[in-house]
Amino acid sequence: MKSKINAFMKEIEERNGHEPEFMQAVQEVAETVIPYIVSQDIYHGKNILMRMVEPERAVSFRVSWVDDDGEICVNRGYRIQMNSAIGPYKGGLRFHPTVNMSILKFLAFEQVFKNSLTTLPMGGGKGGSDFDPKGKSDSEIMRFCQSFMTELYRHIGPNTDVPAGDIGVGGREIGYLYGMYKRLKNEFTGVLTGKGMSWGGSLIRPEATGYGTVYFADSMLKTRNDSMKGKTVLVSGSGNVAQYATEKATQLGAKVVTLSDSSGYIYDADGIDAEKLAFVMELKNIKRGRISEYVKKYPTAKFTKGKTPWHEKCDVAMPCATQNEVDGDDAKALLSNGCFVVSEGANMPSNLEAVHAFLKAKILYAPGKASNAGGVATSGLEMSQNSLRMNWTREEVDGKLKEIMKNIHDACIKYGKEEDGYVDYVRGANIAGFVKVADAMLAQGVV
Ligand SMILES: NC(=O)C1=CN([C@@H]2O[C@H](COP(=O)(O)OP(=O)(O)OC[C@H]3O[C@@H](n4cnc5c(N)ncnc54)[C@H](O)[C@@H]3O)[C@@H](O)[C@H]2O)C=CC1
Ligand SMILES: O=C(O)CCC(=O)C(=O)O
């Protein structure tokens, strides 16, 4: 089996060897899906995984815009349309200086499996720009978003490709993008998700990724007759996903003791309760400040510069910042400090060494494509509401989100349960996500 996986990866490397994050995402899927393909006659001779690894379309475009000093700036924009076998391309836009083809292709590839797991009819895509929103004024953000959309609008549509937010793209950016799309097309449609409540958005979409990550952790704990109640939790990041993971974990009786950003992390032994979280939300979403300011407001907490929180003691870890923020040493530290649940809010936050360490230790480990799928699932519910021209209540949407997260958990068990009863959620998520897309591709012929 190893030689089959190596031969596949060698071919992938010839075409994509200069894209390390993409190679990593493909390797993780190949390790679990190739043995499954070998065991299933229907996939033989179809080269199906190779077809899934190649984007259906990838566009890259110039984004010119004028800053507040009148200087003309140039950024690069992208949209990767990875797979549309089960529905229109769907996935976020990331604005961050590190954005490049490798990062977006890994995200788009993960998105295909994730969207399949949600049970909703959504294909996979991802896009963004190397634009850095840090320190930019509101007007600069608006002008950048408008320029970005003057090209992107040609490639998207409510039945073609429906982008949403990701790092650096929240409600404000979706608003500016939507305004320009509507002007260019003269259409009020559900072409983006994460919209404001008065213009087609869905209740619970802002909360959904973080909430879903906690619901998934709780489902994993239930398999061991346990729950989130009383658990000490490390959360990284302090953006959308981290904020709502902290809120839901606290509501379920856990104590969240850390948050972070690219400058370092804060540790609050008393826990980040609702009042402290409200302070973080204002700091990050309105003032757009640094997490270190938390310790000025709450001096019993400590700030550690330039480090991630993974060497602190905990029961549960929720990486909610960015890719590869947990490496092999971090995984060792987590395990030796008693961590026995990892539920990923971010996309691919654990590198392959960390993933292998979690699986070897047989802890409850959920890869992002399963545990953070609540965000895109609720985007799917926003699309449904737009098509129906209806708004569901908070309780209705949250109820559907819970049900979807439970279904994803069940699918992981179906394909990931081992003989000794241990659930390998990586294998479970990859195979369950693969089957639906692969079967649709086989039915649709070689296209
Ligand atoms: N927003 C959503 O609905 C979804 C987001 N995700 C993933 O969750 C993660 C976080 O995204 P959001 O919260 O939406 O973004 P955000 O822009 O609201 O927040 C990003 C957070 O990550 C931190 N961060 C970014 N780069 C970092 C670095 N190099 N080192 C340390 N911290 C860093 C930022 O300081 C910030 O706290 C990403 O991996 C994203 O792909 C996954 C599923 C859905
Ligand atoms: O809601 C969406 O369409 C995108 C969410 C996303 O980017 C993700 O799941 O990583």
Tab-separated table of C-alpha atoms in Angstrom, residues 62-77 95 129-150:
chain	number	residue	atom	x	y	z
A	62	ARG	CA	-4.572	42.011	-10.888
A	63	VAL	CA	-6.240	44.136	-8.209
A	64	SER	CA	-5.257	47.805	-8.497
A	65	TRP	CA	-6.538	50.294	-5.947
A	66	VAL	CA	-5.697	53.721	-4.508
A	67	ASP	CA	-4.729	54.161	-0.818
A	68	ASP	CA	-5.583	57.128	1.426
A	69	ASP	CA	-2.349	58.908	0.433
A	70	GLY	CA	-3.277	58.711	-3.242
A	71	GLU	CA	-0.671	55.996	-3.949
A	72	ILE	CA	-1.599	53.328	-6.515
A	73	CYS	CA	-1.259	49.845	-5.016
A	74	VAL	CA	-1.274	46.479	-6.787
A	75	ASN	CA	-2.267	43.126	-5.267
A	76	ARG	CA	-2.948	39.700	-6.696
A	77	GLY	CA	-6.425	38.172	-6.506
A	95	PHE	CA	-7.133	38.433	2.617
A	129	SER	CA	-5.651	37.995	-2.127
A	130	ASP	CA	-2.219	38.787	-0.713
A	131	PHE	CA	-3.723	42.133	0.405
A	132	ASP	CA	-2.928	42.872	4.092
A	133	PRO	CA	-5.943	44.464	5.847
A	134	LYS	CA	-3.869	45.229	8.983
A	135	GLY	CA	-3.650	49.000	9.559
A	136	LYS	CA	-5.858	49.883	6.564
A	137	SER	CA	-8.658	52.436	6.946
A	138	ASP	CA	-12.295	51.563	6.294
A	139	SER	CA	-12.172	53.499	3.008
A	140	GLU	CA	-9.085	51.589	1.866
A	141	ILE	CA	-10.763	48.273	2.676
A	142	MET	CA	-13.829	49.375	0.694
A	143	ARG	CA	-11.827	50.471	-2.349
A	144	PHE	CA	-9.829	47.240	-2.310
A	145	CYS	CA	-12.990	45.091	-2.058
A	146	GLN	CA	-14.631	47.019	-4.892
A	147	SER	CA	-11.623	46.607	-7.164
A	148	PHE	CA	-11.356	42.894	-6.275
A	149	MET	CA	-15.009	42.370	-7.225
A	150	THR	CA	-14.701	44.160	-10.579
